[in-house]
XYZ file of C-alpha atoms in Angstrom:
433
model
C 78.111 99.372 99.884
C 81.245 97.587 99.089
C 83.328 99.070 101.726
C 80.973 97.887 104.453
C 80.880 94.171 103.293
C 82.473 91.655 105.603
C 84.148 89.669 102.777
C 87.663 90.302 101.345
C 87.842 91.255 97.547
C 90.299 89.870 95.195
C 92.371 92.691 93.613
C 94.469 94.002 89.947
C 99.496 94.699 89.744
C 104.044 98.991 91.412
C 105.990 98.384 88.583
C 108.748 100.698 87.614
C 112.056 100.856 85.811
C 113.107 97.316 86.689
C 116.105 95.378 86.557
C 115.803 92.051 84.650
C 116.175 89.130 87.145
C 119.223 87.000 86.212
C 119.109 83.432 85.667
C 120.880 80.611 87.516
C 124.448 80.267 86.827
C 123.863 77.404 84.574
C 121.900 79.625 82.267
C 122.884 82.953 80.662
C 122.305 86.038 82.410
C 119.666 88.568 80.988
C 118.827 92.361 81.678
C 115.435 93.700 80.807
C 114.101 97.088 81.666
C 110.488 98.320 81.589
C 108.941 101.636 82.291
C 105.709 101.468 84.360
C 103.625 103.233 86.965
C 105.896 103.685 89.900
C 109.453 104.994 89.130
C 111.898 103.746 91.428
C 110.558 100.371 92.506
C 112.498 97.343 91.898
C 110.814 94.315 90.342
C 113.724 91.992 90.728
C 113.364 90.201 94.025
C 116.186 89.724 96.456
C 117.113 86.630 98.586
C 116.131 86.750 102.171
C 118.108 84.616 104.666
C 117.253 83.775 108.263
C 119.835 83.319 110.949
C 119.519 79.664 110.135
C 120.507 80.325 106.436
C 123.348 82.344 107.474
C 124.631 79.675 109.831
C 124.878 77.157 106.968
C 126.933 78.706 103.924
C 126.297 75.529 101.957
C 122.585 76.868 101.494
C 123.261 80.641 101.455
C 125.332 80.738 98.375
C 124.061 82.035 95.125
C 122.965 78.664 93.603
C 126.426 77.143 93.546
C 126.679 73.524 92.816
C 130.338 73.312 94.128
C 129.507 73.795 97.748
C 131.591 73.517 100.918
C 130.921 71.881 104.304
C 129.081 74.013 106.864
C 130.883 76.543 109.086
C 130.196 78.297 112.208
C 127.125 80.426 112.620
C 127.253 83.977 111.345
C 124.977 86.955 112.234
C 121.787 86.237 110.634
C 118.283 87.659 109.438
C 116.848 90.949 110.541
C 113.559 92.279 109.363
C 115.330 95.602 108.774
C 117.908 94.013 106.498
C 118.670 96.040 103.264
C 121.176 93.803 101.729
C 122.194 94.186 98.106
C 120.314 92.192 95.568
C 122.172 89.046 94.120
C 121.233 88.131 90.532
C 118.174 86.041 91.582
C 114.438 86.683 90.920
C 113.365 86.455 94.565
C 111.458 89.118 96.305
C 113.179 91.451 98.651
C 113.425 90.737 102.433
C 110.901 91.504 104.931
C 111.274 94.948 106.146
C 111.026 95.764 109.792
C 110.293 99.440 108.822
C 106.849 100.306 108.021
C 105.789 101.453 104.692
C 106.075 105.349 104.181
C 104.003 106.591 101.509
C 104.576 109.666 99.451
C 103.456 112.978 100.748
C 99.687 113.219 100.260
C 97.713 116.081 98.846
C 95.668 117.982 101.282
C 92.624 116.002 102.749
C 89.213 116.837 101.498
C 86.962 118.441 104.237
C 83.241 118.875 104.444
C 81.917 121.146 101.851
C 85.602 121.839 100.925
C 87.441 122.009 97.619
C 87.500 119.029 95.247
C 89.360 116.031 96.428
C 92.934 115.471 94.961
C 94.262 112.215 93.518
C 96.396 110.178 95.960
C 96.722 107.469 93.324
C 100.362 106.750 94.222
C 101.103 103.032 93.141
C 102.014 100.716 95.983
C 105.571 99.706 96.368
C 106.824 96.121 96.609
C 108.260 94.536 99.963
C 107.033 97.469 102.065
C 105.027 95.380 104.433
C 101.826 96.763 106.189
C 101.469 100.549 106.565
C 100.532 102.239 109.890
C 97.472 104.188 110.742
C 99.229 107.513 110.493
C 100.490 106.706 106.979
C 96.994 105.986 105.614
C 95.650 109.118 107.312
C 91.949 107.832 107.354
C 89.609 111.017 108.237
C 86.022 110.276 108.242
C 83.216 112.875 108.231
C 80.574 113.088 110.711
C 77.779 113.965 108.243
C 76.613 112.355 104.964
C 77.979 114.053 101.891
C 77.505 113.506 98.159
C 79.236 115.972 95.735
C 80.530 115.934 92.241
C 82.295 118.414 90.089
C 84.353 119.187 87.017
C 87.806 120.807 87.230
C 89.129 123.528 84.853
C 91.117 120.826 82.838
C 87.883 118.943 82.130
C 88.467 116.186 84.778
C 85.737 115.025 86.965
C 85.595 114.158 90.650
C 83.225 112.849 93.185
C 83.140 112.632 97.068
C 80.484 110.840 99.216
C 80.201 109.570 102.731
C 77.604 107.928 104.879
C 76.749 105.340 107.528
C 75.266 101.825 107.287
C 73.651 100.184 110.215
C 72.970 96.376 110.631
C 72.008 93.703 113.152
C 73.747 93.102 116.504
C 74.695 96.863 116.734
C 76.632 96.751 113.468
C 77.793 100.117 112.268
C 79.911 101.189 109.384
C 80.911 104.719 108.630
C 82.485 105.096 105.227
C 83.789 107.762 102.587
C 84.569 107.259 99.007
C 86.299 109.695 96.546
C 87.692 109.545 93.122
C 88.039 111.083 89.778
C 89.140 110.733 86.096
C 90.568 112.823 83.229
C 88.483 114.163 80.702
C 89.048 111.205 78.295
C 88.914 108.629 80.936
C 92.516 107.535 80.437
C 93.461 108.039 84.111
C 91.424 107.248 87.057
C 91.694 107.100 90.697
C 89.500 105.789 93.630
C 89.823 105.648 97.255
C 87.517 104.243 100.102
C 87.780 104.601 103.847
C 85.760 102.740 106.528
C 85.445 101.984 110.159
C 83.095 99.203 111.457
C 81.929 98.152 115.040
C 79.389 96.168 116.824
C 78.252 95.133 120.221
C 80.529 92.187 120.383
C 83.518 94.525 120.549
C 84.429 94.030 117.066
C 86.200 97.037 115.510
C 87.720 97.482 112.058
C 89.601 100.443 110.340
C 90.352 100.067 106.656
C 91.137 101.596 103.340
C 91.273 100.785 99.758
C 92.381 102.534 96.641
C 93.085 101.926 93.016
C 94.258 103.784 89.897
C 95.446 103.648 86.263
C 97.227 105.935 84.050
C 97.285 106.775 80.384
C 99.992 104.254 79.610
C 97.698 101.437 80.659
C 99.419 100.832 83.953
C 96.998 99.833 86.808
C 97.296 99.178 90.668
C 95.270 98.310 93.572
C 95.863 98.329 97.314
C 93.957 97.337 100.438
C 94.774 97.726 104.156
C 92.864 97.018 107.240
C 93.317 96.331 111.117
C 90.829 94.560 113.265
C 90.146 94.074 117.027
C 88.061 91.433 118.286
C 87.612 88.988 121.177
C 88.548 85.426 120.149
C 85.514 83.126 120.903
C 87.750 80.149 121.926
C 90.489 81.811 124.060
C 88.342 84.711 125.197
C 91.349 86.881 124.561
C 91.613 90.064 122.625
C 93.173 89.853 119.236
C 94.531 92.486 116.804
C 95.084 91.617 113.100
C 96.680 93.704 110.429
C 96.740 92.834 106.765
C 97.703 94.524 103.381
C 97.286 93.535 99.714
C 99.086 95.241 96.904
C 98.997 94.665 93.121
C 100.353 96.445 90.081
C 100.425 95.600 86.426
C 102.181 97.152 83.427
C 100.249 98.200 80.531
C 103.100 97.930 78.161
C 105.074 94.947 79.205
C 104.308 91.383 80.300
C 104.966 92.456 83.950
C 103.164 92.639 87.324
C 103.304 91.521 90.881
C 100.966 90.721 93.839
C 101.653 90.563 97.560
C 99.613 89.849 100.680
C 100.887 90.417 104.195
C 99.380 89.667 107.538
C 100.061 89.785 111.195
C 97.966 88.335 114.039
C 98.447 89.020 117.801
C 96.701 88.173 120.994
C 97.161 89.469 124.543
C 99.064 86.550 125.772
C 102.004 86.847 123.266
C 100.698 84.405 120.509
C 101.786 85.883 117.191
C 101.525 84.914 113.660
C 103.105 86.786 110.626
C 103.516 85.922 107.069
C 103.450 86.916 103.331
C 102.801 85.472 100.006
C 104.112 87.138 96.850
C 104.473 86.528 93.278
C 105.389 88.331 90.110
C 106.448 88.228 86.457
C 108.893 90.247 84.292
C 108.642 89.259 80.633
C 109.891 85.612 80.443
C 110.592 85.110 84.148
C 108.224 84.437 87.094
C 108.997 84.137 90.818
C 107.052 83.235 94.007
C 107.865 83.526 97.691
C 106.038 82.511 100.848
C 107.231 82.888 104.449
C 105.772 82.640 107.889
C 106.507 83.076 111.558
C 104.585 81.516 114.431
C 105.217 82.237 118.209
C 102.898 80.483 120.725
C 103.552 82.867 123.546
C 105.188 80.217 125.742
C 108.576 79.715 124.154
C 107.795 77.681 120.880
C 108.876 79.276 117.515
C 108.342 78.079 113.988
C 109.847 79.939 111.047
C 109.930 79.030 107.376
C 110.507 80.473 103.929
C 109.939 78.926 100.483
C 110.840 80.778 97.248
C 111.147 79.575 93.708
C 111.409 80.986 90.115
C 111.275 79.767 86.522
C 111.556 80.928 82.983
C 109.598 80.277 79.766
C 112.585 78.278 78.627
C 112.001 75.716 81.379
C 114.812 76.640 83.849
C 113.696 76.397 87.470
C 115.424 77.020 90.592
C 114.529 77.458 94.475
C 115.467 77.640 97.951
C 113.640 76.826 101.231
C 114.330 76.466 104.846
C 112.404 75.766 108.272
C 113.402 76.108 111.886
C 111.661 74.982 114.944
C 112.895 75.686 118.590
C 111.712 75.378 122.175
C 113.745 76.022 125.343
C 116.993 76.046 123.345
C 116.411 72.704 121.661
C 115.334 72.491 117.923
C 116.259 71.890 114.442
C 116.728 73.640 111.176
C 116.629 72.114 107.626
C 116.449 73.168 104.012
C 117.019 72.680 100.394
C 118.504 74.572 97.287
C 117.733 73.190 93.935
C 117.822 73.789 90.321
C 116.111 72.064 87.158
C 117.644 72.762 83.605
C 115.537 73.038 80.600
C 116.307 69.481 79.809
C 114.884 68.327 83.092
C 118.418 67.594 84.850
C 117.999 68.307 88.386
C 120.562 69.386 91.059
C 119.818 69.827 94.734
C 121.638 70.089 98.083
C 119.883 69.461 101.329
C 121.013 70.155 104.765
C 120.023 69.950 108.458
C 120.874 70.862 111.974
C 119.856 69.302 115.212
C 120.526 71.660 118.356
C 120.569 69.643 121.718
C 120.547 72.794 123.949
C 123.962 71.731 125.510
C 126.273 73.636 123.045
C 126.469 70.812 120.536
C 124.988 70.891 117.039
C 124.754 67.907 114.690
C 125.153 69.238 111.089
C 124.465 67.037 108.152
C 123.776 67.193 104.377
C 124.299 65.925 101.016
C 123.793 66.891 97.271
C 123.168 65.271 93.938
C 126.743 65.781 92.969
C 127.984 63.390 95.640
C 129.103 65.889 98.287
C 128.045 64.959 101.906
C 128.766 65.856 105.565
C 127.784 64.549 108.893
C 129.497 66.106 112.060
C 128.784 67.415 115.605
C 130.475 70.735 116.476
C 130.628 73.041 119.390
C 128.358 75.811 118.547
C 126.007 78.240 120.359
C 122.572 78.007 119.541
C 120.678 81.338 118.578
C 117.056 82.050 117.575
C 114.443 84.686 118.261
C 112.116 83.242 120.885
C 109.848 86.378 120.808
C 108.865 88.503 117.896
C 110.576 91.939 117.592
C 107.105 93.442 117.257
C 104.598 92.130 119.483
C 101.210 92.651 121.405
C 102.407 95.873 123.274
C 103.871 97.383 120.053
C 100.560 96.757 117.983
C 98.306 98.230 120.758
C 100.394 101.350 120.913
C 100.253 101.760 117.248
C 96.525 101.080 116.724
C 95.103 104.073 118.625
C 92.718 104.979 115.942
C 91.272 101.444 115.717
C 90.871 101.414 119.538
C 89.161 104.702 119.557
C 86.302 103.546 117.198
C 82.918 104.303 119.096
C 80.199 101.644 118.578
C 76.543 102.305 118.750
C 75.126 102.628 122.375
C 73.492 99.360 123.264
C 70.117 99.665 124.902
C 69.559 98.162 128.331
C 68.665 94.658 128.414
C 69.913 93.929 124.800
C 72.871 91.614 124.647
C 75.159 90.923 121.583
C 74.299 87.694 119.638
C 77.628 85.522 119.662
C 77.716 82.402 117.454
C 79.858 79.732 119.386
C 80.178 77.317 116.564
C 81.212 73.532 117.184
C 84.451 74.295 115.084
C 86.666 77.254 114.832
C 85.770 79.615 111.984
C 87.670 79.403 108.602
C 90.524 81.645 108.162
C 89.205 84.257 105.708
C 92.753 85.625 105.098
C 93.937 82.611 103.282
C 96.083 83.690 100.400
C 95.280 83.094 96.830
C 96.300 79.742 95.310
C 100.130 79.410 94.649
C 101.865 76.891 92.440
C 103.343 73.950 94.266
C 107.050 74.069 95.225
C 109.389 71.122 95.311
C 109.156 69.389 98.746
C 112.214 68.839 100.992
C 114.096 65.775 100.239
């Protein structure tokens, strides 16, 4: 039973009418439009700036090579940012709002009517959906049904329960269907898992394709467990999404993850990449809060064309108790191999003084100390209390009753277990200079 395996499956790509991503100023702008599986989504990425980026205009501009010296800090990054798209093929900013899927068809109920397709393609840059938005509803009894609709399309629905060692229990449900000629197809799987160690998991996966050859895949899950090393409760949420056009050389993939523990430790991140005809783009970002005041945030994004033009932008910030640093780079490489870059940095001393410095390959440079207030987010806007409040269905999963005298088998290895949520391999980006 695929839904009850403990591994993470690799997926297929929400392409809709898309605007062609424009090239760097040094290259001619292009516009390209495609029609694909999810009308209304935007395949052209947008730049996302942190407060750090907003504080240094020399790195926030639209890939200008004629920069100015840094100025005072301006209001910065918010996860709810809905800024307009500049002509750059970078994915849209992280959204603080949760993904809101389209209205679903009525749920299938036991011995009820045939299940209806919910094969709405995923949308780009929508983050991790909530439990309510997925609407997982598992049956209490095993079901296995198939049927044929009046238009000749077929459907199936089945549910069951798998048991394993250490009190492992997996309740699952699968449903799907296809048109009479097989040109369209949809599948959806729900599951919940538990065992005697306190592990709980709630998840869903769906995929589909249409007659035009467009295909998509999406997986979502949230997990509760007790960390073997800190002995603290942890909740992890993740989402993977992919869509691919059947008519154009276009598609995208995203992986989002969030991890929380009961003492405020938080980690969030995303890896994204996509292609629209002759242009490709990538983006990676991460946030880490140790729960004691230390914060690390970073972003790295880059793009290239088949003609050989490449450009990118990256930044990183580290802070603790009002003292920290920011640094970054904006760069561009022409088809002939000519490279331009601007690097910058900030040192925040915690006393109202900030050292700003930078240089570019065109000869500009600056090095000065200014009076400036230091601002950074010392705590995540969405933390442990929030994720617990939004995980009621996960927390309500009931494990099998443990017989008296039987105890869970916990494997305390000599080293921490590997991270199973590592994203797929990404092309290397240009390091900071």
